[in-house]
PDB file of C-alpha atoms in Angstrom:
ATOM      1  CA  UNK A  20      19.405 -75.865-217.288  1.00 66.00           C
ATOM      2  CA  UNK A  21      19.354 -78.446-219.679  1.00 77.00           C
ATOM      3  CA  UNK A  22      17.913 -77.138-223.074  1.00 82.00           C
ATOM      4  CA  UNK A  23      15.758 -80.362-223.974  1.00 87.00           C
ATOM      5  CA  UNK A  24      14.073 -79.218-220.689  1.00 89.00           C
ATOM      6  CA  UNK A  25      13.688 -75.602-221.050  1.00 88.00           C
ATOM      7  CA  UNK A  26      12.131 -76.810-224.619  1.00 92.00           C
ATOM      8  CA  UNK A  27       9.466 -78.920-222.817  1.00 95.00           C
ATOM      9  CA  UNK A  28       8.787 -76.210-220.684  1.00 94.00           C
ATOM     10  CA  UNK A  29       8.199 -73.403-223.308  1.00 95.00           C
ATOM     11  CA  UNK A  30       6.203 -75.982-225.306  1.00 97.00           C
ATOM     12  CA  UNK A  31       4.179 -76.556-221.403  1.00 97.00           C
ATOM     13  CA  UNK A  32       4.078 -72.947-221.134  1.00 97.00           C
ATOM     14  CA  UNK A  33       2.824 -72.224-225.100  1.00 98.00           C
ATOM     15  CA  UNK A  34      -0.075 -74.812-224.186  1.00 98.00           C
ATOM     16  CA  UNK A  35      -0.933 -72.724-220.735  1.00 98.00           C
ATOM     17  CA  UNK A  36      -0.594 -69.014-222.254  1.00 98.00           C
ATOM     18  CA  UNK A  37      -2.985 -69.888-225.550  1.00 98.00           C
ATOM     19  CA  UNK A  38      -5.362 -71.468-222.996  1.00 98.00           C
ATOM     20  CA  UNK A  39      -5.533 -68.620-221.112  1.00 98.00           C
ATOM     21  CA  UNK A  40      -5.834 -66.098-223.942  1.00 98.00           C
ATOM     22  CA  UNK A  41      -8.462 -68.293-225.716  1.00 97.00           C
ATOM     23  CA  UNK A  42     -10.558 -68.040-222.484  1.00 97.00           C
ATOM     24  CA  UNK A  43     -11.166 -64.854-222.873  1.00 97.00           C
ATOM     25  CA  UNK A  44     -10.265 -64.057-226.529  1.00 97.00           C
ATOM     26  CA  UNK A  45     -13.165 -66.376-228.101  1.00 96.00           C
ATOM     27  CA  UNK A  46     -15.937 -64.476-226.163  1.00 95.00           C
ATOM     28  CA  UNK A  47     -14.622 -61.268-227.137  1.00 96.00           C
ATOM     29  CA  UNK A  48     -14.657 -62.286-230.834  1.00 95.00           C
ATOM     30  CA  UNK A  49     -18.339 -63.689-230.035  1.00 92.00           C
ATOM     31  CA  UNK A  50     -19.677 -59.924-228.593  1.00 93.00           C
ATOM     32  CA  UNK A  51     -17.947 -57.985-231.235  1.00 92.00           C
ATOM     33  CA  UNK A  52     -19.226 -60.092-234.222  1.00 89.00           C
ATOM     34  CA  UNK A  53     -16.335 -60.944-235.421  1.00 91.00           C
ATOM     35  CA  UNK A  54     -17.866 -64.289-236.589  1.00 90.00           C
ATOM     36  CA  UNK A  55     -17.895 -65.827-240.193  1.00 85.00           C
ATOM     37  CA  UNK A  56     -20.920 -68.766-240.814  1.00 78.00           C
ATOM     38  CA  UNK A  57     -19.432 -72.312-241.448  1.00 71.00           C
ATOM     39  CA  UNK A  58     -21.352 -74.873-243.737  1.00 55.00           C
ATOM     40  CA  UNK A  59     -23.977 -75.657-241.493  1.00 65.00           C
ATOM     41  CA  UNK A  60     -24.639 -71.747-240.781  1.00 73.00           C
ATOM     42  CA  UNK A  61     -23.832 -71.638-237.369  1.00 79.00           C
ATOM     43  CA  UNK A  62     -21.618 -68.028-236.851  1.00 86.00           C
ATOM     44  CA  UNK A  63     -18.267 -69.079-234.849  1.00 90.00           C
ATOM     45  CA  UNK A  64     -15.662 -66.792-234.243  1.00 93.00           C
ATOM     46  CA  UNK A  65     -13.286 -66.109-236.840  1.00 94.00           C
ATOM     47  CA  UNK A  66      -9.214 -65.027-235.880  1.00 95.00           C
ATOM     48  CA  UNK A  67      -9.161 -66.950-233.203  1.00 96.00           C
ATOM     49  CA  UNK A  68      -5.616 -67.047-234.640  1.00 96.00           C
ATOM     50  CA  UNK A  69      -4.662 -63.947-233.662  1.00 97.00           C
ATOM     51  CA  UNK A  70      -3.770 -65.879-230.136  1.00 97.00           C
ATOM     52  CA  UNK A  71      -0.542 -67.275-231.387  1.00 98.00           C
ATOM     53  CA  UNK A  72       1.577 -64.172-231.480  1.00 98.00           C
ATOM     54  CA  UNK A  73       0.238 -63.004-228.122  1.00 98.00           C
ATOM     55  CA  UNK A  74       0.966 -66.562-226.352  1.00 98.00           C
ATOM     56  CA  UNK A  75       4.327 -66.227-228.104  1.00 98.00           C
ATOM     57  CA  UNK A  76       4.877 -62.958-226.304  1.00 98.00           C
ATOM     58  CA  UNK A  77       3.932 -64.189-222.813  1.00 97.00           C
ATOM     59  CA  UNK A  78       6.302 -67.155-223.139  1.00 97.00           C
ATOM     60  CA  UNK A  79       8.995 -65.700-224.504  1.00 96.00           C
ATOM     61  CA  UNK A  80       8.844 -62.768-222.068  1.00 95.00           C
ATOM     62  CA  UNK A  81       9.081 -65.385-219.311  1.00 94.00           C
ATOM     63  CA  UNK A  82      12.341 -67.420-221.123  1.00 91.00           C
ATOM     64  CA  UNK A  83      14.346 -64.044-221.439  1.00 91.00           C
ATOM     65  CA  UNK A  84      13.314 -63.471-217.784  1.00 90.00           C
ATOM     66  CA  UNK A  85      14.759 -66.805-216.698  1.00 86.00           C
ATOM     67  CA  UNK A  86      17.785 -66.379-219.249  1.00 82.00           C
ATOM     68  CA  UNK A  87      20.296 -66.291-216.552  1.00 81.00           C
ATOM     69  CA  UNK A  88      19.301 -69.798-215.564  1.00 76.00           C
ATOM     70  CA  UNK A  89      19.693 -71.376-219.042  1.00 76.00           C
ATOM     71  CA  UNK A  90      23.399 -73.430-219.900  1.00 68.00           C
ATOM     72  CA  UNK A  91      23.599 -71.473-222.969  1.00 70.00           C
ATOM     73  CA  UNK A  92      23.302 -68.046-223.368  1.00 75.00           C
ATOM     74  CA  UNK A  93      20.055 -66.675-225.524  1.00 80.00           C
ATOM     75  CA  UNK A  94      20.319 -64.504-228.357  1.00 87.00           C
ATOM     76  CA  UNK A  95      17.537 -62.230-227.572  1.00 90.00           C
ATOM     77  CA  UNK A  96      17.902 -60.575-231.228  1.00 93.00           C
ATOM     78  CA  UNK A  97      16.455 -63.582-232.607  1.00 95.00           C
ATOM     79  CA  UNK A  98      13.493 -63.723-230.390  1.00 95.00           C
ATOM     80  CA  UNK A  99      12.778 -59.984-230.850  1.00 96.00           C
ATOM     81  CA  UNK A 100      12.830 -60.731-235.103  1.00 97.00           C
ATOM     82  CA  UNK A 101      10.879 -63.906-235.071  1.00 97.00           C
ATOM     83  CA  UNK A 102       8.087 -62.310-232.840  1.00 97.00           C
ATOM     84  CA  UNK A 103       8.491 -59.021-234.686  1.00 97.00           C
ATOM     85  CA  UNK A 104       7.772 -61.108-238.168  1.00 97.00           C
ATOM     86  CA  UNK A 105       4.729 -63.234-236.597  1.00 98.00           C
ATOM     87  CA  UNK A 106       3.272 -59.911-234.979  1.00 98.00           C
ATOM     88  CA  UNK A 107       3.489 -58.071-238.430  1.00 97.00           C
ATOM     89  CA  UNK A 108       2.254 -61.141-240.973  1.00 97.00           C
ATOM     90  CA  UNK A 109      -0.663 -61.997-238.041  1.00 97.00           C
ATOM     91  CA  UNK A 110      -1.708 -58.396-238.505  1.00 96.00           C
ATOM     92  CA  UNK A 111      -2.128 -58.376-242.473  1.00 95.00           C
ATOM     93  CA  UNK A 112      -3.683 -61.667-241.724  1.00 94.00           C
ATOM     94  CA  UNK A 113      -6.408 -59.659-239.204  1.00 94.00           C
ATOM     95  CA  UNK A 114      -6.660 -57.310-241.388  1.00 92.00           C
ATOM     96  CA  UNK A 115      -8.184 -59.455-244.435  1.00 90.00           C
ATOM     97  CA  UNK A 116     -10.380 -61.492-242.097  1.00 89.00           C
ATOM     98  CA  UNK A 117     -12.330 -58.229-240.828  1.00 89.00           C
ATOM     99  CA  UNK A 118     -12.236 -56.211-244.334  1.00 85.00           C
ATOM    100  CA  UNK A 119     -11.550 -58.683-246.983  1.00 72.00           C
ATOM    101  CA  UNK A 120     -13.348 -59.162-249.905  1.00 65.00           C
ATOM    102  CA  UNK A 121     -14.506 -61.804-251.775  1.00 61.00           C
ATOM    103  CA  UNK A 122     -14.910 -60.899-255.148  1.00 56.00           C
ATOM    104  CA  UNK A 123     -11.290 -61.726-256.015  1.00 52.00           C
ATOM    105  CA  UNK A 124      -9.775 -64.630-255.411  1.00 60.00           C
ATOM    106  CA  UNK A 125      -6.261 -66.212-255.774  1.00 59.00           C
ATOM    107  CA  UNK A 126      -2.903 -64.941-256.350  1.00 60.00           C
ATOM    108  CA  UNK A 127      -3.861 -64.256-260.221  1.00 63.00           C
ATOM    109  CA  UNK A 128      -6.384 -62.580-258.989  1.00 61.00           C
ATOM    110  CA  UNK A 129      -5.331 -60.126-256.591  1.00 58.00           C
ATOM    111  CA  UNK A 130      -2.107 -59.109-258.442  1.00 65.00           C
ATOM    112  CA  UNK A 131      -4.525 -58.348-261.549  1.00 64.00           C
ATOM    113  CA  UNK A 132      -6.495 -55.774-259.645  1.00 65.00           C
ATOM    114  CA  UNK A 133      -2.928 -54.458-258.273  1.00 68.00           C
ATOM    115  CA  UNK A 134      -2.168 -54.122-261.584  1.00 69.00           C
ATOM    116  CA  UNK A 135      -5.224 -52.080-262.310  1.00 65.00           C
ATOM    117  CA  UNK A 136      -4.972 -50.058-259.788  1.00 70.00           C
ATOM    118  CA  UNK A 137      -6.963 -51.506-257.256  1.00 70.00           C
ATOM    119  CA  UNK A 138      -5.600 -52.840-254.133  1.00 74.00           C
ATOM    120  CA  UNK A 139      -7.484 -55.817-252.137  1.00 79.00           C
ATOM    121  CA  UNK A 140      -6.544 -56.718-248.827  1.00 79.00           C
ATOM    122  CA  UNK A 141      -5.511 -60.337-250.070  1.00 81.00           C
ATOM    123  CA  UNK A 142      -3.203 -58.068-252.197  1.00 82.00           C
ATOM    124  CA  UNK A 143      -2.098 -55.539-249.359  1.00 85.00           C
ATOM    125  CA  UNK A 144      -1.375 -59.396-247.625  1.00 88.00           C
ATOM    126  CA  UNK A 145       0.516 -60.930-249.936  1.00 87.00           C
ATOM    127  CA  UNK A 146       2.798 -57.368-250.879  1.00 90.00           C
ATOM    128  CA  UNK A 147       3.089 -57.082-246.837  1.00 94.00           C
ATOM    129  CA  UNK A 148       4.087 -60.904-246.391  1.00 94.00           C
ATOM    130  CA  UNK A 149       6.306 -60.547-248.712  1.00 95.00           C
ATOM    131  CA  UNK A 150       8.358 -57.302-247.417  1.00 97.00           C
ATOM    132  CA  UNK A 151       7.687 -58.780-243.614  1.00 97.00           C
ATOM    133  CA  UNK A 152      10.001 -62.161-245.534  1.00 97.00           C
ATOM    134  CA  UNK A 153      12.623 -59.732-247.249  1.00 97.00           C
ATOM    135  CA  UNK A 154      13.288 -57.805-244.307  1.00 97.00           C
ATOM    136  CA  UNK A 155      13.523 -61.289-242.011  1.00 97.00           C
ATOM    137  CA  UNK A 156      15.982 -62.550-244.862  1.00 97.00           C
ATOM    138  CA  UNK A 157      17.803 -59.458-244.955  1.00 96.00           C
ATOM    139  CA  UNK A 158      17.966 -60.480-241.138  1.00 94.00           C
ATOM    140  CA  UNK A 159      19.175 -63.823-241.352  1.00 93.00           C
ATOM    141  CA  UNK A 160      21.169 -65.003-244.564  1.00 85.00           C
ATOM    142  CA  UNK A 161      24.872 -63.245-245.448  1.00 85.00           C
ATOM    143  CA  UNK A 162      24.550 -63.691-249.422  1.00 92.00           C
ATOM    144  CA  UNK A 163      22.211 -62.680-252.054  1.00 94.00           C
ATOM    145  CA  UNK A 164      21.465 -66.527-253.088  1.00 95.00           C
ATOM    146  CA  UNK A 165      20.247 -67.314-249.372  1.00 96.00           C
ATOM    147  CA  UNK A 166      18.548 -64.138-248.978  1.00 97.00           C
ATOM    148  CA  UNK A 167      15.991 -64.682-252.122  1.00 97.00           C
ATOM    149  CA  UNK A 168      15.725 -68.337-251.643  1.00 97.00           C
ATOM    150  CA  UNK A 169      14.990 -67.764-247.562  1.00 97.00           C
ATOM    151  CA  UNK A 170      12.276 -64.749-248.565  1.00 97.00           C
ATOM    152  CA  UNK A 171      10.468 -66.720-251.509  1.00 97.00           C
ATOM    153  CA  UNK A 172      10.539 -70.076-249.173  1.00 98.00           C
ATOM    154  CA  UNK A 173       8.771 -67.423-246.020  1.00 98.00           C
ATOM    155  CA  UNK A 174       6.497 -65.511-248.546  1.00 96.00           C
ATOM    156  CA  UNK A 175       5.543 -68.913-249.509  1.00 97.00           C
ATOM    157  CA  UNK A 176       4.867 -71.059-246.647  1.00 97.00           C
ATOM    158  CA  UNK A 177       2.821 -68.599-245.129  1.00 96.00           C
ATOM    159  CA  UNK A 178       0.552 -68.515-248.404  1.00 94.00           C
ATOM    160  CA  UNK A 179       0.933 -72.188-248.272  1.00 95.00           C
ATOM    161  CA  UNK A 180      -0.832 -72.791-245.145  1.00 96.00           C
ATOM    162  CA  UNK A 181      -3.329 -70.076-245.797  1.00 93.00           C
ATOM    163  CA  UNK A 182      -4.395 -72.551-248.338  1.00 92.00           C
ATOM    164  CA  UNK A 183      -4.945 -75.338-246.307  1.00 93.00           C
ATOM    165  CA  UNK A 184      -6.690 -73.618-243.806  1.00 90.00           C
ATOM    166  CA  UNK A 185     -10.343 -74.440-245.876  1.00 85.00           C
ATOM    167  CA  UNK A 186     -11.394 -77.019-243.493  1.00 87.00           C
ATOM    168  CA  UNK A 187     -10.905 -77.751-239.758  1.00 90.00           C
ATOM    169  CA  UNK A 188      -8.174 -78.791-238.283  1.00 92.00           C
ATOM    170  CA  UNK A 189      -6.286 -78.870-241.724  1.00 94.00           C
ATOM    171  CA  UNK A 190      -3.765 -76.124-240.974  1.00 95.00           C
ATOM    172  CA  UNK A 191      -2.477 -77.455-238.028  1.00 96.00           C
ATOM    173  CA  UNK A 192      -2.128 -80.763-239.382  1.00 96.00           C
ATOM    174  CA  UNK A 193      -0.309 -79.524-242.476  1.00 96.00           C
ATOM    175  CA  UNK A 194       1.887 -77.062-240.091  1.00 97.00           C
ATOM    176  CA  UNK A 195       2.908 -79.727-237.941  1.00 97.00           C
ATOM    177  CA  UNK A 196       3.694 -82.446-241.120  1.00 97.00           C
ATOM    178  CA  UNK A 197       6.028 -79.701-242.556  1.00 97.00           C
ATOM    179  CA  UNK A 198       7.380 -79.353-239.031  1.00 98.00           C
ATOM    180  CA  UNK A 199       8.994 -82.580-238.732  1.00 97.00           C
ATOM    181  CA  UNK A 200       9.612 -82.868-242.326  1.00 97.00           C
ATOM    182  CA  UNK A 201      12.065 -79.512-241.738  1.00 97.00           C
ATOM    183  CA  UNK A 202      12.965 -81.050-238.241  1.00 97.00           C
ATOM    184  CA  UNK A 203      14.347 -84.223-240.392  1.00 97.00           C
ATOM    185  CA  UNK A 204      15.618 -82.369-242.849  1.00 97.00           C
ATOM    186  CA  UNK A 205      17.812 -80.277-240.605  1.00 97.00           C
ATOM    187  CA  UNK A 206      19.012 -83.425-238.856  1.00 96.00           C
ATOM    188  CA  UNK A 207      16.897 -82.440-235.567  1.00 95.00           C
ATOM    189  CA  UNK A 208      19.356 -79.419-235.162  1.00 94.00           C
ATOM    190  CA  UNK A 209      17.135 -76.410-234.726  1.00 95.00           C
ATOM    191  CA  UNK A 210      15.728 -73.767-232.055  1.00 94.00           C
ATOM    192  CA  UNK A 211      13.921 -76.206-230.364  1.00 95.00           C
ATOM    193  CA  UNK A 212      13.091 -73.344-227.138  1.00 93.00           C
ATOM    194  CA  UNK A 213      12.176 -70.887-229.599  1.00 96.00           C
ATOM    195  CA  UNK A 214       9.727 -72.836-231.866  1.00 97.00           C
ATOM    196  CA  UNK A 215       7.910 -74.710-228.686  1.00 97.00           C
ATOM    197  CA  UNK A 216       5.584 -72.589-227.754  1.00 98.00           C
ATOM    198  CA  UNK A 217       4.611 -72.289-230.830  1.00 98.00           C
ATOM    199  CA  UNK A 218       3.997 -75.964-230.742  1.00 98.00           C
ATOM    200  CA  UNK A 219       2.377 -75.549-227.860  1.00 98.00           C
ATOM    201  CA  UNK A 220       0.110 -73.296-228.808  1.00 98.00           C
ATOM    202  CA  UNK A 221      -1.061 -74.742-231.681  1.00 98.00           C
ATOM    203  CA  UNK A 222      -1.432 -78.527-229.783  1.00 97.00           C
ATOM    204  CA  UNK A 223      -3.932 -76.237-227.261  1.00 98.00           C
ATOM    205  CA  UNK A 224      -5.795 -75.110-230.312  1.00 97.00           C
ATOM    206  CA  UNK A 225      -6.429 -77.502-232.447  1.00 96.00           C
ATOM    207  CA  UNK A 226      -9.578 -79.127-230.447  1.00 95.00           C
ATOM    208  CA  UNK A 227     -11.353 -75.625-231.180  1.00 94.00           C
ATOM    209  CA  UNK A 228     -10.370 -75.799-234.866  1.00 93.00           C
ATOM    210  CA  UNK A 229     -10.989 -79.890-235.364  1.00 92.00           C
ATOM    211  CA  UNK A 230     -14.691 -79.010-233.224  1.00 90.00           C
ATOM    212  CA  UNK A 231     -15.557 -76.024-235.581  1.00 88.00           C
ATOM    213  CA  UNK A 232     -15.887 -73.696-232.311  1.00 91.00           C
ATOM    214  CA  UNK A 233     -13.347 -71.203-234.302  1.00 94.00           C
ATOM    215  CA  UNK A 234     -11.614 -70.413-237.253  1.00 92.00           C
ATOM    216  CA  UNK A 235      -7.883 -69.419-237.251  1.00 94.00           C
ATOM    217  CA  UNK A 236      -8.347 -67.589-240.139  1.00 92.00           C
ATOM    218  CA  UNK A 237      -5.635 -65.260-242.006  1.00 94.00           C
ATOM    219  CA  UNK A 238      -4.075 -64.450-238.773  1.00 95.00           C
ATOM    220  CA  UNK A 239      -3.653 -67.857-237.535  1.00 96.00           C
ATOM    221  CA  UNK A 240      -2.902 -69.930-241.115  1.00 96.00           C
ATOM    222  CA  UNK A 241      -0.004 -66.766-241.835  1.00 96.00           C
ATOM    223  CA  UNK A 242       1.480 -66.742-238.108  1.00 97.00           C
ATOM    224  CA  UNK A 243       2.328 -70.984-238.528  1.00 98.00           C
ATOM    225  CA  UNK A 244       3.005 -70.684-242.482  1.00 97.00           C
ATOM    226  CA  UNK A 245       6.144 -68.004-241.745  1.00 98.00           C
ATOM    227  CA  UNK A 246       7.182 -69.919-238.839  1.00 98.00           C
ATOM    228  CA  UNK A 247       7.918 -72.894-240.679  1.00 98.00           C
ATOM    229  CA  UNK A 248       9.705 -70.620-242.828  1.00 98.00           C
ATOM    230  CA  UNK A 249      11.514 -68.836-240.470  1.00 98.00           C
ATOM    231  CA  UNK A 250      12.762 -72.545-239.261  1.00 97.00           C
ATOM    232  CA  UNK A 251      13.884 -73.533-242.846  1.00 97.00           C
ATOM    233  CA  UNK A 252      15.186 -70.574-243.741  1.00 96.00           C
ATOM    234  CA  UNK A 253      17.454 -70.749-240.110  1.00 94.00           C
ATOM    235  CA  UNK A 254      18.324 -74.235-239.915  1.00 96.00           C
ATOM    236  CA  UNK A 255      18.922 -75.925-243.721  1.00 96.00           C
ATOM    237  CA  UNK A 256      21.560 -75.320-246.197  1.00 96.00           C
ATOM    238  CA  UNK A 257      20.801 -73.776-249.270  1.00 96.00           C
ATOM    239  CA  UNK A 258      20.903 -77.084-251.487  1.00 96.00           C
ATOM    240  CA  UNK A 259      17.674 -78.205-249.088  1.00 97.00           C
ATOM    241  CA  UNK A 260      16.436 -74.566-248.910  1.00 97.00           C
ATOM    242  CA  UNK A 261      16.184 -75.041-252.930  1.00 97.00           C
ATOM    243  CA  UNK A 262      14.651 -78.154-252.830  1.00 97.00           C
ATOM    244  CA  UNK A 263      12.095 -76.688-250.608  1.00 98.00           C
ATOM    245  CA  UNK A 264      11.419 -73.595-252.258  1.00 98.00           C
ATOM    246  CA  UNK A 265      10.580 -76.038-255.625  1.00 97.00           C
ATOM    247  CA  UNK A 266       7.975 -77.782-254.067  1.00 97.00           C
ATOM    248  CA  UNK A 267       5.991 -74.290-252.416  1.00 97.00           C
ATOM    249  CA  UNK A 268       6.115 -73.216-256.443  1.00 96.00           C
ATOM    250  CA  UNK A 269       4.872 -76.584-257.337  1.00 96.00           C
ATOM    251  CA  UNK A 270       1.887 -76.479-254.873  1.00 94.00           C
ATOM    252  CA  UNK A 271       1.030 -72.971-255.710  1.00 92.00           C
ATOM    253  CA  UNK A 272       0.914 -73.242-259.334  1.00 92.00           C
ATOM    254  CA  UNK A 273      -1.008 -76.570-258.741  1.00 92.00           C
ATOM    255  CA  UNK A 274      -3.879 -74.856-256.514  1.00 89.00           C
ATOM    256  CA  UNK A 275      -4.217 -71.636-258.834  1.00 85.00           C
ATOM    257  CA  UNK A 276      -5.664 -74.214-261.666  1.00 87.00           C
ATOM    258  CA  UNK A 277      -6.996 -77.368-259.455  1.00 87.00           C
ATOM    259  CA  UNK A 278      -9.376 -77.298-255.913  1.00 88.00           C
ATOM    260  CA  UNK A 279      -6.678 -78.401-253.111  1.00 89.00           C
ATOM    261  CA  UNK A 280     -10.199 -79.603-251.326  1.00 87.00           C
ATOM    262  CA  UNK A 281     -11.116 -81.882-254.212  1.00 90.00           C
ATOM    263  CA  UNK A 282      -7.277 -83.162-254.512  1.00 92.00           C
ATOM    264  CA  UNK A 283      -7.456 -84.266-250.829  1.00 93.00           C
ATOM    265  CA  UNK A 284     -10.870 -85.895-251.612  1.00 91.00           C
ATOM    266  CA  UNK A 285     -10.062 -88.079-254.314  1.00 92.00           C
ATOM    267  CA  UNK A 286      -7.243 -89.690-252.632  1.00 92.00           C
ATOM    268  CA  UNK A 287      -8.121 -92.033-249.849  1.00 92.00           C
ATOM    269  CA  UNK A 288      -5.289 -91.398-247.378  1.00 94.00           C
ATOM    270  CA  UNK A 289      -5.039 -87.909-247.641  1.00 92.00           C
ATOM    271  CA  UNK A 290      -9.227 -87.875-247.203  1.00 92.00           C
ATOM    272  CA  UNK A 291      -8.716 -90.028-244.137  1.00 93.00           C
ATOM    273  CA  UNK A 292      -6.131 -87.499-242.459  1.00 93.00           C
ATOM    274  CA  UNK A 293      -7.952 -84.560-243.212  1.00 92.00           C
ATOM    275  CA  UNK A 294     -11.236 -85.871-241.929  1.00 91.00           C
ATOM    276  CA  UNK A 295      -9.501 -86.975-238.744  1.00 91.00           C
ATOM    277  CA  UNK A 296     -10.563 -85.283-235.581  1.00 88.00           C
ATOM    278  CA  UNK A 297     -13.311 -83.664-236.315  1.00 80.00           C
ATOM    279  CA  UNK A 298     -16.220 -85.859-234.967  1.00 65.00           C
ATOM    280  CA  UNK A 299     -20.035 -85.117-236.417  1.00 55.00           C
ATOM    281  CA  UNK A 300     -20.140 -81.040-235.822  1.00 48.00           C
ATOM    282  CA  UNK A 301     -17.405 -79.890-237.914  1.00 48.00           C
ATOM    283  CA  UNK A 302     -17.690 -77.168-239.795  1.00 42.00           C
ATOM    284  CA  UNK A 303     -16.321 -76.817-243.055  1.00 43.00           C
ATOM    285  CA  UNK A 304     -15.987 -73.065-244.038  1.00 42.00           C
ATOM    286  CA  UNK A 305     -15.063 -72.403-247.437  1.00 42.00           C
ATOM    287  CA  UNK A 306     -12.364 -69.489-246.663  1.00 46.00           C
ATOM    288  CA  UNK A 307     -10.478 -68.350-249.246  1.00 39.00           C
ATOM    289  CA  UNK A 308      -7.191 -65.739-249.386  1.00 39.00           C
TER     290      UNK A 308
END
């Protein structure tokens, strides 16, 4: 089977499996209060992200049960790592949406309390993300160089899109720029099969996100952030890799001193982008890691 199809197919199949979960997932997270109030005050569910790593699971249980069919043979490892990474860094995520607290904010923030002996769940996130990175680099690169460059870009790009996820919709549009950004960079040559559901999933989603009927949250924003660094870290040479890894420092030292939110509003394209989508009811949560 030709693997542009079995792509399309995974990416059909991530689009049926996160419909199906979401059916029954959202209500769930309605009964158990597992809500967070957006601007206007209406309580909408909040982890709705948590969906990604369990469509993941259903589709790639049905690829490796098809394997035989497939032209190529499929490395199973490398299914059982990247699911084993999104599983762990969706967890964390979970973890400080239900318990975290707000009273420290930022990167600066959370390593200060570490440092005084006080650990907050954005800190028990960010020292988890980054040994969930390590242990996928240790995974994945042969050489020292790769394997620091491949966990900073991971431990990064998951923090990175935690960041954007402040206002509806603006995750997903952020995961998927920096999708085909990576997809050019890497000259289209990547695992197309094993990042479509993915895709998928997240093209099912993003009406609930854009509409303000849920929130990813942590568990969501973390699950697409080390995915796209699980693709760079796979698929471009280390001169790229660099390049890359630059530009996460760059944005991260930029949003510990300046509002990414008040960036975006000031400049008219990027306002137009963000606000597109999301129709008169969006919600605009002010979520913070």
């Amino acid at each position: 089977m030709n693997i542009w199809l079995v792509a399309g197919l995974a990416a059909v199949a991530g689009v049926l499996a996160e419909g199906l979960i979401l059916h029954y997932l959202l209500p769930l997270l309605q009964e158990t209060a597992a809500t967070r109030k957006n601007y206007q005050g209406w309580d909408i569910p909040v982890s709705a992200g948590i969906s990604f790593p369990l469509a993941l699971l259903l589709v790639y249980t049905i690829i490796l049960l098809f394997a035989p069919l497939y032209e190529q043979p499929v490395n199973r490892e490398i299914y059982f790592l990247f699911l084993m990474g999104i599983f762990a860094i969706s967890l964390l995520g979970f973890a400080d949406d239900m318990l975290g607290q707000r009273d420290t904010l930022g990167f600066k923030g959370h390593l200060g309390a570490l440092l005084h002996g006080r650990m907050t769940t954005g800190g028990l996130k960010a020292a988890g993300g980054a040994l969930i990175a390590l242990f996928l680099a240790l995974s994945l690169a042969s050489g020292w160089p790769d394997i620091i460059v491949d966990t900073l870009i991971m431990a990064l790009f998951a923090n990175m899109l935690n960041l954007l996820d402040l206002r509806p919709g603006r995750a997903v549009k952020g995961f998927s720029f920096f999708f085909f950004l990576l997809a050019f960079l890497a000259s289209w040559k990547i695992n197309w099969i094993l990042i479509a559901p993915l895709l998928g999933a997240t093209l099912y989603y993003v009406h609930f996100d854009l509409k303000a009927l849920a929130m990813m949250g942590d568990s969501g924003s973390n699950v697409l952030g080390l995915a796209l660094g699980f693709m760079a870290a796979g698929s471009l040479p280390l001169s790229f890799k660099v390049g890359v890894l630059f530009f996460l420092i760059f944005m991260h030292l930029i949003t510990e001193k300046y509002s990414l939110t008040r960036i975006i509003e000031k400049v008219a394209v990027l306002r137009k982008i963000d606000q597109w989508g999301r129709g008169k009811s969006d919600g605009k949560s002010e979520k913070t890691s």
